PDB file of C-alpha atoms in Angstrom:
ATOM      1  CA  MET A   1      94.334  93.626 104.435  1.00 76.00           C
ATOM      2  CA  PHE A   2      97.912  92.622 105.280  1.00 83.00           C
ATOM      3  CA  ASP A   3      98.622  88.985 106.128  1.00 89.00           C
ATOM      4  CA  ALA A   4     100.976  88.561 109.086  1.00 90.00           C
ATOM      5  CA  ARG A   5     102.193  85.259 107.657  1.00 92.00           C
ATOM      6  CA  GLU A   6     103.358  86.933 104.448  1.00 92.00           C
ATOM      7  CA  LEU A   7     105.139  89.642 106.431  1.00 92.00           C
ATOM      8  CA  SER A   8     106.883  87.079 108.660  1.00 92.00           C
ATOM      9  CA  ALA A   9     107.912  84.842 105.768  1.00 92.00           C
ATOM     10  CA  GLY A  10     109.273  87.903 103.963  1.00 92.00           C
ATOM     11  CA  VAL A  11     111.553  88.712 106.903  1.00 91.00           C
ATOM     12  CA  ALA A  12     113.069  85.227 106.808  1.00 91.00           C
ATOM     13  CA  ALA A  13     113.431  85.280 103.021  1.00 93.00           C
ATOM     14  CA  GLY A  14     115.116  88.672 102.974  1.00 90.00           C
ATOM     15  CA  SER A  15     117.671  87.776 105.640  1.00 88.00           C
ATOM     16  CA  VAL A  16     118.717  84.588 103.848  1.00 89.00           C
ATOM     17  CA  GLY A  17     118.880  86.290 100.458  1.00 88.00           C
ATOM     18  CA  GLN A  18     121.006  89.196 101.666  1.00 86.00           C
ATOM     19  CA  THR A  19     123.552  86.902 103.302  1.00 81.00           C
ATOM     20  CA  VAL A  20     123.899  84.850 100.117  1.00 83.00           C
ATOM     21  CA  GLY A  21     124.116  87.809  97.758  1.00 83.00           C
ATOM     22  CA  HIS A  22     126.085  90.570  99.446  1.00 83.00           C
ATOM     23  CA  PRO A  23     129.547  89.645  98.065  1.00 84.00           C
ATOM     24  CA  PHE A  24     128.128  89.651  94.522  1.00 82.00           C
ATOM     25  CA  ASP A  25     126.378  92.934  95.217  1.00 80.00           C
ATOM     26  CA  THR A  26     129.622  94.561  96.327  1.00 83.00           C
ATOM     27  CA  ILE A  27     131.284  93.619  93.032  1.00 83.00           C
ATOM     28  CA  LYS A  28     128.250  94.850  91.079  1.00 80.00           C
ATOM     29  CA  VAL A  29     128.234  98.245  92.789  1.00 79.00           C
ATOM     30  CA  ARG A  30     131.973  98.711  92.339  1.00 83.00           C
ATOM     31  CA  LEU A  31     131.685  97.952  88.627  1.00 81.00           C
ATOM     32  CA  GLN A  32     128.670 100.240  88.238  1.00 76.00           C
ATOM     33  CA  THR A  33     130.415 103.176  89.907  1.00 77.00           C
ATOM     34  CA  ASP A  34     133.817 102.541  88.309  1.00 77.00           C
ATOM     35  CA  GLY A  35     134.893 105.386  86.056  1.00 67.00           C
ATOM     36  CA  GLY A  36     132.486 107.893  87.557  1.00 54.00           C
ATOM     37  CA  GLY A  37     135.372 110.119  88.637  1.00 53.00           C
ATOM     38  CA  GLN A  38     138.417 111.475  86.834  1.00 51.00           C
ATOM     39  CA  GLY A  39     140.686 108.449  87.284  1.00 55.00           C
ATOM     40  CA  GLY A  40     139.235 106.310  84.475  1.00 62.00           C
ATOM     41  CA  MET A  41     138.296 102.648  84.678  1.00 72.00           C
ATOM     42  CA  ARG A  42     139.972 100.592  87.412  1.00 79.00           C
ATOM     43  CA  TYR A  43     138.328  97.211  86.764  1.00 82.00           C
ATOM     44  CA  ALA A  44     138.408  95.265  83.506  1.00 79.00           C
ATOM     45  CA  SER A  45     135.727  92.757  84.536  1.00 79.00           C
ATOM     46  CA  GLY A  46     133.872  91.339  87.487  1.00 78.00           C
ATOM     47  CA  ARG A  47     136.584  88.746  88.065  1.00 83.00           C
ATOM     48  CA  HIS A  48     139.271  91.437  87.960  1.00 87.00           C
ATOM     49  CA  CYS A  49     137.270  93.575  90.405  1.00 87.00           C
ATOM     50  CA  ALA A  50     136.924  90.670  92.835  1.00 87.00           C
ATOM     51  CA  ALA A  51     140.603  89.706  92.623  1.00 88.00           C
ATOM     52  CA  LEU A  52     141.874  93.286  92.966  1.00 88.00           C
ATOM     53  CA  SER A  53     139.546  94.062  95.871  1.00 86.00           C
ATOM     54  CA  LEU A  54     140.561  90.848  97.630  1.00 86.00           C
ATOM     55  CA  ARG A  55     144.279  91.532  97.195  1.00 87.00           C
ATOM     56  CA  ARG A  56     144.096  95.155  98.330  1.00 85.00           C
ATOM     57  CA  GLU A  57     141.499  95.011 101.085  1.00 85.00           C
ATOM     58  CA  GLY A  58     141.101  91.383 102.124  1.00 85.00           C
ATOM     59  CA  ALA A  59     138.073  89.082 102.203  1.00 83.00           C
ATOM     60  CA  ARG A  60     136.176  91.336 104.578  1.00 80.00           C
ATOM     61  CA  VAL A  61     135.741  93.875 101.779  1.00 82.00           C
ATOM     62  CA  PHE A  62     132.999  91.704 100.269  1.00 82.00           C
ATOM     63  CA  PHE A  63     130.922  92.135 103.414  1.00 79.00           C
ATOM     64  CA  ARG A  64     131.452  95.863 103.938  1.00 78.00           C
ATOM     65  CA  GLY A  65     128.111  97.545 104.414  1.00 71.00           C
ATOM     66  CA  LEU A  66     126.356  94.239 105.184  1.00 79.00           C
ATOM     67  CA  SER A  67     125.010  95.238 108.597  1.00 74.00           C
ATOM     68  CA  VAL A  68     122.650  97.907 107.293  1.00 69.00           C
ATOM     69  CA  PRO A  69     121.048  95.904 104.445  1.00 72.00           C
ATOM     70  CA  LEU A  70     121.004  92.693 106.517  1.00 79.00           C
ATOM     71  CA  ALA A  71     118.992  94.464 109.189  1.00 74.00           C
ATOM     72  CA  ALA A  72     116.798  96.080 106.554  1.00 78.00           C
ATOM     73  CA  LYS A  73     116.531  93.311 103.952  1.00 83.00           C
ATOM     74  CA  GLY A  74     114.057  91.448 106.077  1.00 88.00           C
ATOM     75  CA  VAL A  75     111.964  94.611 106.243  1.00 89.00           C
ATOM     76  CA  GLU A  76     112.336  95.124 102.494  1.00 88.00           C
ATOM     77  CA  GLN A  77     111.163  91.644 101.564  1.00 93.00           C
ATOM     78  CA  SER A  78     108.489  91.722 104.245  1.00 93.00           C
ATOM     79  CA  VAL A  79     107.119  94.922 102.709  1.00 92.00           C
ATOM     80  CA  SER A  80     107.528  93.503  99.214  1.00 94.00           C
ATOM     81  CA  PHE A  81     105.665  90.243  99.818  1.00 95.00           C
ATOM     82  CA  GLY A  82     103.165  91.859 102.173  1.00 95.00           C
ATOM     83  CA  VAL A  83     102.215  94.727  99.838  1.00 96.00           C
ATOM     84  CA  ARG A  84     102.167  92.413  96.863  1.00 96.00           C
ATOM     85  CA  GLY A  85      99.787  90.021  98.621  1.00 95.00           C
ATOM     86  CA  ALA A  86      97.496  92.794  99.843  1.00 95.00           C
ATOM     87  CA  ALA A  87      97.408  94.483  96.419  1.00 96.00           C
ATOM     88  CA  SER A  88      96.776  91.186  94.670  1.00 95.00           C
ATOM     89  CA  ARG A  89      93.804  90.402  96.903  1.00 95.00           C
ATOM     90  CA  SER A  90      92.402  93.910  96.445  1.00 95.00           C
ATOM     91  CA  LEU A  91      92.701  93.764  92.643  1.00 95.00           C
ATOM     92  CA  LYS A  92      91.383  90.220  92.251  1.00 93.00           C
ATOM     93  CA  PRO A  93      87.724  91.204  91.599  1.00 93.00           C
ATOM     94  CA  TYR A  94      88.722  93.690  88.885  1.00 94.00           C
ATOM     95  CA  VAL A  95      91.593  92.336  86.752  1.00 92.00           C
ATOM     96  CA  GLY A  96      92.887  89.036  85.446  1.00 93.00           C
ATOM     97  CA  ASP A  97      95.685  87.019  86.958  1.00 92.00           C
ATOM     98  CA  ARG A  98      98.481  88.200  84.634  1.00 92.00           C
ATOM     99  CA  LEU A  99      97.721  91.906  84.924  1.00 95.00           C
ATOM    100  CA  ARG A 100      97.200  91.507  88.662  1.00 95.00           C
ATOM    101  CA  ALA A 101     100.679  89.974  89.031  1.00 95.00           C
ATOM    102  CA  TRP A 102     102.277  92.948  87.238  1.00 96.00           C
ATOM    103  CA  ALA A 103     100.196  95.580  89.037  1.00 96.00           C
ATOM    104  CA  SER A 104     100.636  94.139  92.531  1.00 96.00           C
ATOM    105  CA  GLY A 105     104.384  93.834  91.931  1.00 96.00           C
ATOM    106  CA  ALA A 106     104.542  97.477  90.845  1.00 97.00           C
ATOM    107  CA  CYS A 107     102.783  98.528  94.058  1.00 96.00           C
ATOM    108  CA  ALA A 108     105.301  96.547  96.103  1.00 96.00           C
ATOM    109  CA  GLY A 109     108.194  98.168  94.239  1.00 96.00           C
ATOM    110  CA  ALA A 110     106.891 101.692  94.796  1.00 96.00           C
ATOM    111  CA  VAL A 111     106.471 101.179  98.538  1.00 95.00           C
ATOM    112  CA  ASN A 112     109.891  99.558  98.789  1.00 93.00           C
ATOM    113  CA  ALA A 113     111.529 102.524  97.068  1.00 94.00           C
ATOM    114  CA  LEU A 114     110.004 104.879  99.625  1.00 93.00           C
ATOM    115  CA  VAL A 115     111.109 102.756 102.584  1.00 91.00           C
ATOM    116  CA  MET A 116     114.517 101.524 101.420  1.00 90.00           C
ATOM    117  CA  THR A 117     116.193 104.401  99.523  1.00 92.00           C
ATOM    118  CA  PRO A 118     118.068 105.730 102.605  1.00 91.00           C
ATOM    119  CA  VAL A 119     119.295 102.225 103.426  1.00 87.00           C
ATOM    120  CA  TRP A 120     120.540 101.659  99.891  1.00 88.00           C
ATOM    121  CA  LEU A 121     122.303 105.025  99.954  1.00 90.00           C
ATOM    122  CA  LEU A 122     124.313 104.079 103.053  1.00 88.00           C
ATOM    123  CA  LYS A 123     125.059 100.624 101.617  1.00 83.00           C
ATOM    124  CA  VAL A 124     126.432 102.069  98.373  1.00 86.00           C
ATOM    125  CA  GLN A 125     128.533 104.642 100.210  1.00 86.00           C
ATOM    126  CA  LEU A 126     130.142 101.920 102.333  1.00 84.00           C
ATOM    127  CA  GLN A 127     130.665  99.587  99.375  1.00 78.00           C
ATOM    128  CA  VAL A 128     132.478 102.126  97.179  1.00 80.00           C
ATOM    129  CA  THR A 129     134.582 103.624  99.967  1.00 78.00           C
ATOM    130  CA  ALA A 130     137.958 102.015 100.651  1.00 66.00           C
ATOM    131  CA  SER A 131     138.550 100.570 104.096  1.00 58.00           C
ATOM    132  CA  GLY A 132     139.128 103.387 106.561  1.00 59.00           C
ATOM    133  CA  GLY A 133     137.173 105.970 104.594  1.00 72.00           C
ATOM    134  CA  LEU A 134     133.932 105.540 106.511  1.00 78.00           C
ATOM    135  CA  ARG A 135     133.818 104.028 109.965  1.00 80.00           C
ATOM    136  CA  GLY A 136     130.409 102.459 109.515  1.00 81.00           C
ATOM    137  CA  PRO A 137     126.725 103.100 108.787  1.00 84.00           C
ATOM    138  CA  MET A 138     126.307 105.759 111.480  1.00 89.00           C
ATOM    139  CA  ASP A 139     129.334 107.662 110.172  1.00 88.00           C
ATOM    140  CA  ALA A 140     127.901 107.563 106.640  1.00 87.00           C
ATOM    141  CA  LEU A 141     124.508 108.696 107.921  1.00 90.00           C
ATOM    142  CA  THR A 142     125.969 111.580 109.940  1.00 91.00           C
ATOM    143  CA  ARG A 143     128.109 112.853 107.072  1.00 89.00           C
ATOM    144  CA  THR A 144     125.263 112.678 104.564  1.00 89.00           C
ATOM    145  CA  VAL A 145     122.823 114.587 106.788  1.00 91.00           C
ATOM    146  CA  ALA A 146     125.482 117.166 107.718  1.00 90.00           C
ATOM    147  CA  ARG A 147     126.295 117.776 104.079  1.00 86.00           C
ATOM    148  CA  GLN A 148     122.900 117.594 102.383  1.00 87.00           C
ATOM    149  CA  GLY A 149     120.297 117.475 105.128  1.00 90.00           C
ATOM    150  CA  VAL A 150     117.641 114.797 105.515  1.00 91.00           C
ATOM    151  CA  ARG A 151     116.730 115.164 101.837  1.00 91.00           C
ATOM    152  CA  GLY A 152     120.178 113.852 101.006  1.00 89.00           C
ATOM    153  CA  LEU A 153     119.115 110.419 102.227  1.00 92.00           C
ATOM    154  CA  TYR A 154     116.802 110.234  99.205  1.00 93.00           C
ATOM    155  CA  THR A 155     119.489 111.060  96.649  1.00 90.00           C
ATOM    156  CA  GLY A 156     118.720 109.143  93.468  1.00 89.00           C
ATOM    157  CA  GLY A 157     115.151 108.570  94.583  1.00 91.00           C
ATOM    158  CA  GLY A 158     113.619 109.127  91.132  1.00 92.00           C
ATOM    159  CA  SER A 159     115.720 106.518  89.355  1.00 93.00           C
ATOM    160  CA  ILE A 160     115.331 104.144  92.308  1.00 94.00           C
ATOM    161  CA  LEU A 161     111.540 104.465  92.138  1.00 96.00           C
ATOM    162  CA  GLY A 162     111.591 103.628  88.439  1.00 95.00           C
ATOM    163  CA  ALA A 163     113.960 100.701  88.976  1.00 95.00           C
ATOM    164  CA  CYS A 164     111.884  99.285  91.827  1.00 96.00           C
ATOM    165  CA  VAL A 165     108.578  99.511  89.976  1.00 97.00           C
ATOM    166  CA  VAL A 166     110.003  97.915  86.820  1.00 97.00           C
ATOM    167  CA  GLY A 167     111.994  95.308  88.736  1.00 96.00           C
ATOM    168  CA  ALA A 168     109.330  94.202  91.219  1.00 96.00           C
ATOM    169  CA  SER A 169     106.559  93.952  88.629  1.00 97.00           C
ATOM    170  CA  THR A 170     108.801  91.872  86.354  1.00 97.00           C
ATOM    171  CA  ARG A 171     109.989  89.740  89.276  1.00 97.00           C
ATOM    172  CA  PHE A 172     106.593  88.686  90.621  1.00 97.00           C
ATOM    173  CA  ALA A 173     104.933  88.252  87.227  1.00 96.00           C
ATOM    174  CA  THR A 174     107.835  86.134  85.975  1.00 97.00           C
ATOM    175  CA  TYR A 175     107.843  84.051  89.158  1.00 96.00           C
ATOM    176  CA  ASP A 176     104.141  83.222  88.912  1.00 95.00           C
ATOM    177  CA  ALA A 177     104.446  82.305  85.228  1.00 95.00           C
ATOM    178  CA  ALA A 178     107.664  80.296  85.640  1.00 95.00           C
ATOM    179  CA  VAL A 179     106.451  78.288  88.622  1.00 95.00           C
ATOM    180  CA  ALA A 180     103.118  77.531  86.941  1.00 93.00           C
ATOM    181  CA  ARG A 181     104.934  76.320  83.818  1.00 93.00           C
ATOM    182  CA  MET A 182     107.335  74.153  85.825  1.00 93.00           C
ATOM    183  CA  ARG A 183     104.572  72.593  87.896  1.00 91.00           C
ATOM    184  CA  ASP A 184     102.598  71.838  84.736  1.00 91.00           C
ATOM    185  CA  ARG A 185     105.619  69.936  83.440  1.00 90.00           C
ATOM    186  CA  GLY A 186     105.904  67.854  86.581  1.00 89.00           C
ATOM    187  CA  LEU A 187     108.548  69.752  88.550  1.00 88.00           C
ATOM    188  CA  ARG A 188     107.511  69.890  92.199  1.00 86.00           C
ATOM    189  CA  ASP A 189     108.348  72.099  95.128  1.00 82.00           C
ATOM    190  CA  PRO A 190     110.761  72.984  96.555  1.00 85.00           C
ATOM    191  CA  LEU A 191     112.696  72.739  93.271  1.00 90.00           C
ATOM    192  CA  ALA A 192     110.009  74.583  91.305  1.00 93.00           C
ATOM    193  CA  ALA A 193     110.015  77.493  93.758  1.00 93.00           C
ATOM    194  CA  ALA A 194     113.813  77.727  93.755  1.00 94.00           C
ATOM    195  CA  CYS A 195     114.156  77.588  89.959  1.00 95.00           C
ATOM    196  CA  GLY A 196     111.240  79.963  89.429  1.00 96.00           C
ATOM    197  CA  GLY A 197     112.715  82.412  91.910  1.00 96.00           C
ATOM    198  CA  GLY A 198     116.108  82.297  90.206  1.00 96.00           C
ATOM    199  CA  VAL A 199     114.608  82.930  86.766  1.00 96.00           C
ATOM    200  CA  ALA A 200     112.438  85.735  88.160  1.00 97.00           C
ATOM    201  CA  GLY A 201     115.451  87.409  89.764  1.00 96.00           C
ATOM    202  CA  MET A 202     117.458  87.364  86.540  1.00 96.00           C
ATOM    203  CA  ALA A 203     114.539  88.754  84.516  1.00 97.00           C
ATOM    204  CA  SER A 204     113.986  91.488  87.091  1.00 97.00           C
ATOM    205  CA  TRP A 205     117.595  92.679  87.015  1.00 95.00           C
ATOM    206  CA  MET A 206     117.800  92.636  83.238  1.00 95.00           C
ATOM    207  CA  ALA A 207     114.739  94.897  83.122  1.00 96.00           C
ATOM    208  CA  GLN A 208     115.830  97.381  85.787  1.00 96.00           C
ATOM    209  CA  PHE A 209     119.614  97.368  85.456  1.00 94.00           C
ATOM    210  CA  PRO A 210     120.137 100.664  83.548  1.00 94.00           C
ATOM    211  CA  LEU A 211     118.060 102.586  86.094  1.00 94.00           C
ATOM    212  CA  ASP A 212     119.818 100.804  88.948  1.00 91.00           C
ATOM    213  CA  LEU A 213     123.209 101.763  87.516  1.00 91.00           C
ATOM    214  CA  ILE A 214     122.232 105.435  87.335  1.00 92.00           C
ATOM    215  CA  SER A 215     120.922 105.382  90.900  1.00 91.00           C
ATOM    216  CA  ALA A 216     124.120 103.681  92.129  1.00 88.00           C
ATOM    217  CA  ARG A 217     126.300 106.348  90.477  1.00 88.00           C
ATOM    218  CA  THR A 218     124.117 109.123  91.818  1.00 90.00           C
ATOM    219  CA  GLN A 219     124.339 107.746  95.345  1.00 89.00           C
ATOM    220  CA  ALA A 220     128.056 106.933  95.158  1.00 85.00           C
ATOM    221  CA  ALA A 221     128.792 110.526  94.147  1.00 84.00           C
ATOM    222  CA  THR A 222     127.565 111.725  97.543  1.00 83.00           C
ATOM    223  CA  VAL A 223     130.903 110.675  99.089  1.00 80.00           C
ATOM    224  CA  ALA A 224     132.975 112.563  96.473  1.00 73.00           C
ATOM    225  CA  PRO A 225     134.385 116.037  97.237  1.00 65.00           C
ATOM    226  CA  ALA A 226     132.589 117.585  94.253  1.00 66.00           C
ATOM    227  CA  ALA A 227     128.971 118.685  94.443  1.00 60.00           C
ATOM    228  CA  PRO A 228     126.567 115.803  93.727  1.00 62.00           C
ATOM    229  CA  ARG A 229     124.979 115.674  90.268  1.00 73.00           C
ATOM    230  CA  GLY A 230     121.543 114.516  89.274  1.00 82.00           C
ATOM    231  CA  ALA A 231     120.539 111.296  87.553  1.00 86.00           C
ATOM    232  CA  VAL A 232     120.263 112.908  84.119  1.00 89.00           C
ATOM    233  CA  ALA A 233     123.841 114.221  84.324  1.00 89.00           C
ATOM    234  CA  HIS A 234     125.117 110.774  85.261  1.00 88.00           C
ATOM    235  CA  ALA A 235     123.151 109.154  82.417  1.00 91.00           C
ATOM    236  CA  ARG A 236     124.679 111.576  79.912  1.00 91.00           C
ATOM    237  CA  ASP A 237     128.132 110.905  81.312  1.00 90.00           C
ATOM    238  CA  VAL A 238     127.710 107.123  80.935  1.00 90.00           C
ATOM    239  CA  LEU A 239     126.417 107.510  77.383  1.00 91.00           C
ATOM    240  CA  ARG A 240     129.270 109.835  76.414  1.00 91.00           C
ATOM    241  CA  ARG A 241     132.004 107.627  77.863  1.00 88.00           C
ATOM    242  CA  SER A 242     130.788 104.108  77.096  1.00 87.00           C
ATOM    243  CA  GLY A 243     127.730 104.286  74.870  1.00 92.00           C
ATOM    244  CA  VAL A 244     124.623 102.220  75.468  1.00 92.00           C
ATOM    245  CA  ALA A 245     126.742  99.272  76.626  1.00 91.00           C
ATOM    246  CA  GLY A 246     127.869 101.383  79.578  1.00 90.00           C
ATOM    247  CA  PHE A 247     124.393 101.139  81.105  1.00 92.00           C
ATOM    248  CA  TYR A 248     124.921  97.385  81.474  1.00 91.00           C
ATOM    249  CA  ARG A 249     128.373  97.488  83.042  1.00 85.00           C
ATOM    250  CA  GLY A 250     128.371  95.010  85.932  1.00 81.00           C
ATOM    251  CA  LEU A 251     125.395  93.048  84.608  1.00 88.00           C
ATOM    252  CA  GLY A 252     127.353  89.777  84.584  1.00 84.00           C
ATOM    253  CA  PRO A 253     128.082  89.663  88.331  1.00 79.00           C
ATOM    254  CA  CYS A 254     124.568  90.928  88.960  1.00 85.00           C
ATOM    255  CA  LEU A 255     122.980  88.032  87.058  1.00 90.00           C
ATOM    256  CA  ALA A 256     125.392  85.584  88.697  1.00 85.00           C
ATOM    257  CA  ARG A 257     124.108  86.900  92.015  1.00 84.00           C
ATOM    258  CA  ALA A 258     120.448  87.166  90.983  1.00 91.00           C
ATOM    259  CA  PHE A 259     119.778  83.469  90.430  1.00 94.00           C
ATOM    260  CA  PRO A 260     121.059  82.015  93.738  1.00 92.00           C
ATOM    261  CA  VAL A 261     119.817  84.957  95.807  1.00 92.00           C
ATOM    262  CA  ASN A 262     116.283  84.919  94.446  1.00 95.00           C
ATOM    263  CA  ALA A 263     116.184  81.132  94.481  1.00 95.00           C
ATOM    264  CA  ALA A 264     117.013  81.325  98.192  1.00 93.00           C
ATOM    265  CA  VAL A 265     114.502  84.136  98.777  1.00 95.00           C
ATOM    266  CA  PHE A 266     111.511  82.473  97.130  1.00 96.00           C
ATOM    267  CA  LEU A 267     112.377  79.027  98.478  1.00 95.00           C
ATOM    268  CA  THR A 268     112.653  80.408 102.020  1.00 94.00           C
ATOM    269  CA  TYR A 269     109.399  82.325 101.564  1.00 95.00           C
ATOM    270  CA  GLU A 270     107.463  79.293 100.310  1.00 93.00           C
ATOM    271  CA  VAL A 271     108.848  77.004 103.019  1.00 93.00           C
ATOM    272  CA  SER A 272     108.089  79.617 105.684  1.00 93.00           C
ATOM    273  CA  MET A 273     104.534  80.126 104.415  1.00 93.00           C
ATOM    274  CA  ARG A 274     103.942  76.383 104.403  1.00 90.00           C
ATOM    275  CA  ALA A 275     105.231  76.098 107.960  1.00 90.00           C
ATOM    276  CA  LEU A 276     103.070  79.027 109.102  1.00 90.00           C
ATOM    277  CA  ASN A 277      99.969  77.669 107.364  1.00 88.00           C
ATOM    278  CA  ASP A 278     100.490  74.169 108.767  1.00 79.00           C
ATOM    279  CA  PRO A 279     102.844  74.407 111.771  1.00 70.00           C
ATOM    280  CA  PRO A 280     104.451  71.155 112.987  1.00 62.00           C
ATOM    281  CA  TRP A 281     102.874  71.419 116.420  1.00 54.00           C
ATOM    282  CA  ARG A 282      99.431  71.342 114.800  1.00 60.00           C
ATOM    283  CA  ALA A 283     100.196  67.938 113.294  1.00 52.00           C
ATOM    284  CA  VAL A 284     101.522  66.677 116.643  1.00 54.00           C
ATOM    285  CA  ASP A 285      98.406  67.905 118.415  1.00 55.00           C
ATOM    286  CA  GLN A 286      96.153  66.301 115.807  1.00 58.00           C
ATOM    287  CA  HIS A 287      98.022  63.016 116.108  1.00 56.00           C
ATOM    288  CA  ALA A 288      97.658  63.121 119.894  1.00 59.00           C
ATOM    289  CA  ARG A 289      93.890  63.669 119.617  1.00 63.00           C
ATOM    290  CA  GLN A 290      93.537  60.797 117.151  1.00 61.00           C
ATOM    291  CA  ALA A 291      95.556  58.508 119.400  1.00 60.00           C
ATOM    292  CA  ALA A 292      93.461  59.472 122.416  1.00 59.00           C
ATOM    293  CA  GLN A 293      90.281  58.405 120.610  1.00 64.00           C
ATOM    294  CA  HIS A 294      91.620  54.854 120.298  1.00 59.00           C
ATOM    295  CA  LEU A 295      92.840  54.417 123.870  1.00 55.00           C
ATOM    296  CA  PRO A 296      91.159  51.545 125.790  1.00 57.00           C
ATOM    297  CA  VAL A 297      88.765  52.562 128.507  1.00 50.00           C
ATOM    298  CA  PRO A 298      90.678  52.151 131.791  1.00 52.00           C
ATOM    299  CA  PHE A 299      87.695  50.813 133.772  1.00 49.00           C
ATOM    300  CA  PRO A 300      84.512  49.176 132.586  1.00 52.00           C
ATOM    301  CA  PRO A 301      81.426  51.287 132.908  1.00 52.00           C
ATOM    302  CA  TYR A 302      79.720  50.937 136.295  1.00 49.00           C
ATOM    303  CA  PRO A 303      76.541  48.879 135.885  1.00 53.00           C
ATOM    304  CA  GLN A 304      73.373  50.836 136.216  1.00 52.00           C
ATOM    305  CA  GLN A 305      71.512  50.019 139.461  1.00 52.00           C
ATOM    306  CA  PRO A 306      67.775  49.557 139.470  1.00 54.00           C
ATOM    307  CA  SER A 307      65.829  52.499 140.746  1.00 51.00           C
ATOM    308  CA  LEU A 308      64.542  52.125 144.338  1.00 53.00           C
ATOM    309  CA  SER A 309      62.086  54.975 144.131  1.00 53.00           C
ATOM    310  CA  PRO A 310      58.428  53.940 143.994  1.00 53.00           C
ATOM    311  CA  ALA A 311      56.775  53.892 140.680  1.00 53.00           C
ATOM    312  CA  PRO A 312      54.537  56.858 140.012  1.00 54.00           C
ATOM    313  CA  MET A 313      50.876  56.220 140.647  1.00 51.00           C
TER     314      MET A 313
END
């Protein structure tokens, strides 16, 4: 059911995408979790957040927490593309192409939420903690389990599940539609894949952003001294403090990140799939066989000698 080529291409795509997007993601998470405590808002905008973080903590702050998602992003995208491909093939006899794109994307999002929620929890904890607060991923893991048990690793799991299902279904359906439209208008790969991926990433984040914000606040609260609150309590707090607009705080940096990251992800995936479907060594081997067929014969064939055996009576 699963295609090893899709899984392998997903690993490559996820690693490239995470490296490109992590600085933007750090700014997004800091904006999303800003004002969740009693100190009020610290950042006026994404640019202010980036400048203040750089001045106070140095350039390395934008890559805090990278090790965990970099190691896991390949797994995440491998699962995402692999589950999506398997679900799409399974649903093909029963539903049309458009519904199949949405449904297979939703399946990929649900599986990703189950696999990746603990990783995202540790990433958020490291991103919102000032330098020196947590020594690294293992320190964050140990403190979370000691405080809340293994169940604490799935803090915010409900909102994350909703965000992943909405986001992944929108992402894959938009990508298929965008790439098909671009190819119909004469735009060829790899540019079509990159542009389609960028558009799909932006559409995905616009659809899932409010749920992602609530999950980020829920997970960031696990490092606060107070007892963690649920997603509903955080949603009410955002609505009371900032209104509906508060659910989209940090959307600008997120969209600025979404286009290049998803362009890199889908471009890397398509290039990897093409290489795996038609590896370079296959072309070299085919060329060698064709050349061998046209080589001159090194020696002329030995003339056939007449038979010396007596003719049959």
